Amino acid sequence: MSSVAPSSLVLARAGGDDLDDVMAVMCAAFDKRFGEAWTRPQCAGILPMAGVSLTLARQDGRPAGFSLSRRTADEAELLLIAVHPDAARQGVGRELLKRFMADQRLAGARHLHLEVRDGNPAVELYRHEGFTVAGRRSNYYRGTDGDRFDALTMVLTS
């Protein structure tokens, strides 16, 4: 994974008007067999809530990835992060994660949380950025074929 973001990468706050781009990335990035992707109504429903933030990454003007998070008091949770396969392994995910961390710290969050499917390659990125495994949710994700997958809860505390 590259540690340098592509020079054409632009990260910006996003909203409901950007859901087409978010869903295009989500559908391409998340393998249906794991049951991790959110639906458009789920994304649209959370966006107006207090403390929720959506960041969209564009590379050469095209949607390359996004992150969705929420903050309450001094805690923030990374709800979703995805990178389009065309932009994979180019530092897009790392830049989105770093933006999440920086924005939430600036907003006063001292405890950062996320949840990820055990076995997802992103676990290594999270560990590299200082997150540690705090727990496991057995059989949390349900794939389209009924298979179940564990989730890891990870934390970063300042």
Tab-separated table of C-alpha atoms in Angstrom:
chain	number	residue	atom	x	y	z
A	1	MET	CA	0.000	0.000	0.000
A	2	SER	CA	1.381	3.361	-0.957
A	3	SER	CA	2.002	5.786	1.882
A	4	VAL	CA	1.752	8.780	-0.431
A	5	ALA	CA	-1.630	9.928	-1.655
A	6	PRO	CA	-2.014	10.411	-5.402
A	7	SER	CA	-1.367	14.027	-6.368
A	8	SER	CA	-4.787	14.262	-8.009
A	9	LEU	CA	-6.603	13.129	-4.854
A	10	VAL	CA	-9.048	15.623	-3.361
A	11	LEU	CA	-10.879	14.970	-0.083
A	12	ALA	CA	-13.938	17.083	0.669
A	13	ARG	CA	-16.945	17.106	2.954
A	14	ALA	CA	-19.947	15.573	1.265
A	15	GLY	CA	-23.677	15.277	1.823
A	16	GLY	CA	-26.898	13.866	0.468
A	17	ASP	CA	-26.241	15.253	-3.006
A	18	ASP	CA	-23.187	12.976	-3.174
A	19	LEU	CA	-24.973	9.703	-2.406
A	20	ASP	CA	-24.832	8.510	-6.029
A	21	ASP	CA	-21.027	8.677	-5.874
A	22	VAL	CA	-20.937	7.099	-2.409
A	23	MET	CA	-23.143	4.218	-3.502
A	24	ALA	CA	-21.096	3.672	-6.672
A	25	VAL	CA	-17.966	3.296	-4.531
A	26	MET	CA	-19.763	1.145	-1.954
A	27	CYS	CA	-21.183	-1.256	-4.550
A	28	ALA	CA	-17.781	-1.648	-6.202
A	29	ALA	CA	-15.718	-1.859	-3.002
A	30	PHE	CA	-17.688	-4.203	-0.742
A	31	ASP	CA	-17.906	-7.856	-1.688
A	32	LYS	CA	-21.559	-8.879	-1.261
A	33	ARG	CA	-20.575	-12.231	0.221
A	34	PHE	CA	-19.556	-10.521	3.478
A	35	GLY	CA	-22.655	-8.371	4.094
A	36	GLU	CA	-20.724	-5.220	5.096
A	37	ALA	CA	-22.178	-2.627	2.716
A	38	TRP	CA	-24.909	-0.235	3.752
A	39	THR	CA	-27.972	0.521	1.671
A	40	ARG	CA	-28.723	3.931	0.219
A	41	PRO	CA	-31.596	4.469	2.710
A	42	GLN	CA	-29.252	3.648	5.612
A	43	CYS	CA	-26.716	6.214	4.380
A	44	ALA	CA	-29.356	8.844	3.639
A	45	GLY	CA	-30.977	8.288	7.025
A	46	ILE	CA	-27.846	8.856	9.076
A	47	LEU	CA	-26.515	11.917	7.228
A	48	PRO	CA	-28.846	14.474	8.879
A	49	MET	CA	-28.019	13.258	12.388
A	50	ALA	CA	-25.928	15.414	14.697
A	51	GLY	CA	-22.212	14.674	14.645
A	52	VAL	CA	-22.286	12.708	11.382
A	53	SER	CA	-19.661	13.489	8.759
A	54	LEU	CA	-19.213	12.194	5.212
A	55	THR	CA	-15.939	12.706	3.340
A	56	LEU	CA	-15.669	11.937	-0.365
A	57	ALA	CA	-12.346	11.297	-2.095
A	58	ARG	CA	-12.081	12.164	-5.772
A	59	GLN	CA	-9.199	11.177	-7.992
A	60	ASP	CA	-9.001	12.870	-11.371
A	61	GLY	CA	-12.552	14.075	-10.739
A	62	ARG	CA	-13.964	10.573	-10.229
A	63	PRO	CA	-15.167	9.164	-6.896
A	64	ALA	CA	-12.313	7.120	-5.450
A	65	GLY	CA	-13.495	6.506	-1.899
A	66	PHE	CA	-15.403	7.820	1.091
A	67	SER	CA	-15.606	7.699	4.842
A	68	LEU	CA	-18.638	8.103	7.075
A	69	SER	CA	-18.259	8.857	10.756
A	70	ARG	CA	-20.081	10.193	13.778
A	71	ARG	CA	-18.969	11.961	16.917
A	72	THR	CA	-20.625	12.263	20.298
A	73	ALA	CA	-18.870	14.198	23.053
A	74	ASP	CA	-15.274	12.965	23.150
A	75	GLU	CA	-15.864	9.766	21.158
A	76	ALA	CA	-15.930	9.255	17.397
A	77	GLU	CA	-16.697	6.174	15.347
A	78	LEU	CA	-15.653	5.394	11.807
A	79	LEU	CA	-18.863	3.861	10.503
A	80	LEU	CA	-17.778	3.137	6.942
A	81	ILE	CA	-14.712	3.567	4.800
A	82	ALA	CA	-14.400	2.326	1.233
A	83	VAL	CA	-12.093	2.706	-1.729
A	84	HIS	CA	-13.143	2.024	-5.309
A	85	PRO	CA	-11.176	-0.938	-6.714
A	86	ASP	CA	-9.822	1.309	-9.500
A	87	ALA	CA	-8.136	3.439	-6.802
A	88	ALA	CA	-7.061	0.595	-4.496
A	89	ARG	CA	-3.531	0.418	-3.094
A	90	GLN	CA	-2.824	4.042	-3.984
A	91	GLY	CA	-3.098	5.546	-0.494
A	92	VAL	CA	-6.723	6.665	-0.768
A	93	GLY	CA	-7.879	4.632	2.236
A	94	ARG	CA	-4.934	5.819	4.314
A	95	GLU	CA	-5.706	9.457	3.471
A	96	LEU	CA	-9.387	9.006	4.336
A	97	LEU	CA	-8.455	7.368	7.642
A	98	LYS	CA	-5.953	10.103	8.482
A	99	ARG	CA	-8.548	12.783	7.656
A	100	PHE	CA	-11.072	11.053	9.923
A	101	MET	CA	-8.518	10.929	12.737
A	102	ALA	CA	-7.414	14.547	12.314
A	103	ASP	CA	-10.933	15.966	11.943
A	104	GLN	CA	-12.225	14.105	14.974
A	105	ARG	CA	-9.257	15.061	17.130
A	106	LEU	CA	-9.735	18.694	16.100
A	107	ALA	CA	-13.417	18.412	17.095
A	108	GLY	CA	-12.400	17.176	20.553
A	109	ALA	CA	-12.684	13.401	20.224
A	110	ARG	CA	-10.247	11.578	22.484
A	111	HIS	CA	-11.454	8.048	21.767
A	112	LEU	CA	-11.774	6.759	18.191
A	113	HIS	CA	-13.583	3.518	17.408
A	114	LEU	CA	-14.224	1.372	14.377
A	115	GLU	CA	-15.493	-2.045	13.520
A	116	VAL	CA	-14.130	-4.238	10.767
A	117	ARG	CA	-14.689	-7.759	9.522
A	118	ASP	CA	-12.034	-10.114	10.818
A	119	GLY	CA	-9.868	-10.966	7.824
A	120	ASN	CA	-10.456	-7.662	6.029
A	121	PRO	CA	-7.079	-6.401	4.719
A	122	ALA	CA	-7.918	-2.960	6.176
A	123	VAL	CA	-7.123	-4.349	9.648
A	124	GLU	CA	-3.432	-3.892	8.872
A	125	LEU	CA	-3.969	-0.259	7.877
A	126	TYR	CA	-5.821	0.411	11.137
A	127	ARG	CA	-3.077	-1.257	13.156
A	128	HIS	CA	-0.420	0.744	11.317
A	129	GLU	CA	-2.235	3.954	12.278
A	130	GLY	CA	-2.300	2.946	15.962
A	131	PHE	CA	-5.665	1.219	16.416
A	132	THR	CA	-5.737	-1.880	18.601
A	133	VAL	CA	-8.283	-4.679	18.816
A	134	ALA	CA	-10.570	-4.161	21.805
A	135	GLY	CA	-13.099	-6.902	21.174
A	136	ARG	CA	-14.740	-9.375	18.844
A	137	ARG	CA	-18.373	-9.691	17.816
A	138	SER	CA	-18.916	-13.304	16.802
A	139	ASN	CA	-21.003	-13.937	13.694
A	140	TYR	CA	-21.724	-10.214	13.348
A	141	TYR	CA	-21.814	-9.932	9.558
A	142	ARG	CA	-24.185	-12.044	7.506
A	143	GLY	CA	-23.265	-12.664	3.889
A	144	THR	CA	-25.697	-13.097	1.036
A	145	ASP	CA	-25.312	-16.879	1.197
A	146	GLY	CA	-26.008	-16.965	4.941
A	147	ASP	CA	-22.381	-17.319	6.015
A	148	ARG	CA	-21.478	-15.443	9.189
A	149	PHE	CA	-18.297	-13.484	9.843
A	150	ASP	CA	-16.820	-12.044	13.016
A	151	ALA	CA	-16.269	-8.325	13.502
A	152	LEU	CA	-13.338	-6.810	15.353
A	153	THR	CA	-13.838	-3.659	17.362
A	154	MET	CA	-10.767	-1.447	17.311
A	155	VAL	CA	-9.889	1.659	19.326
A	156	LEU	CA	-7.408	4.492	19.331
A	157	THR	CA	-7.165	6.619	22.447
A	158	SER	CA	-5.152	9.773	22.898
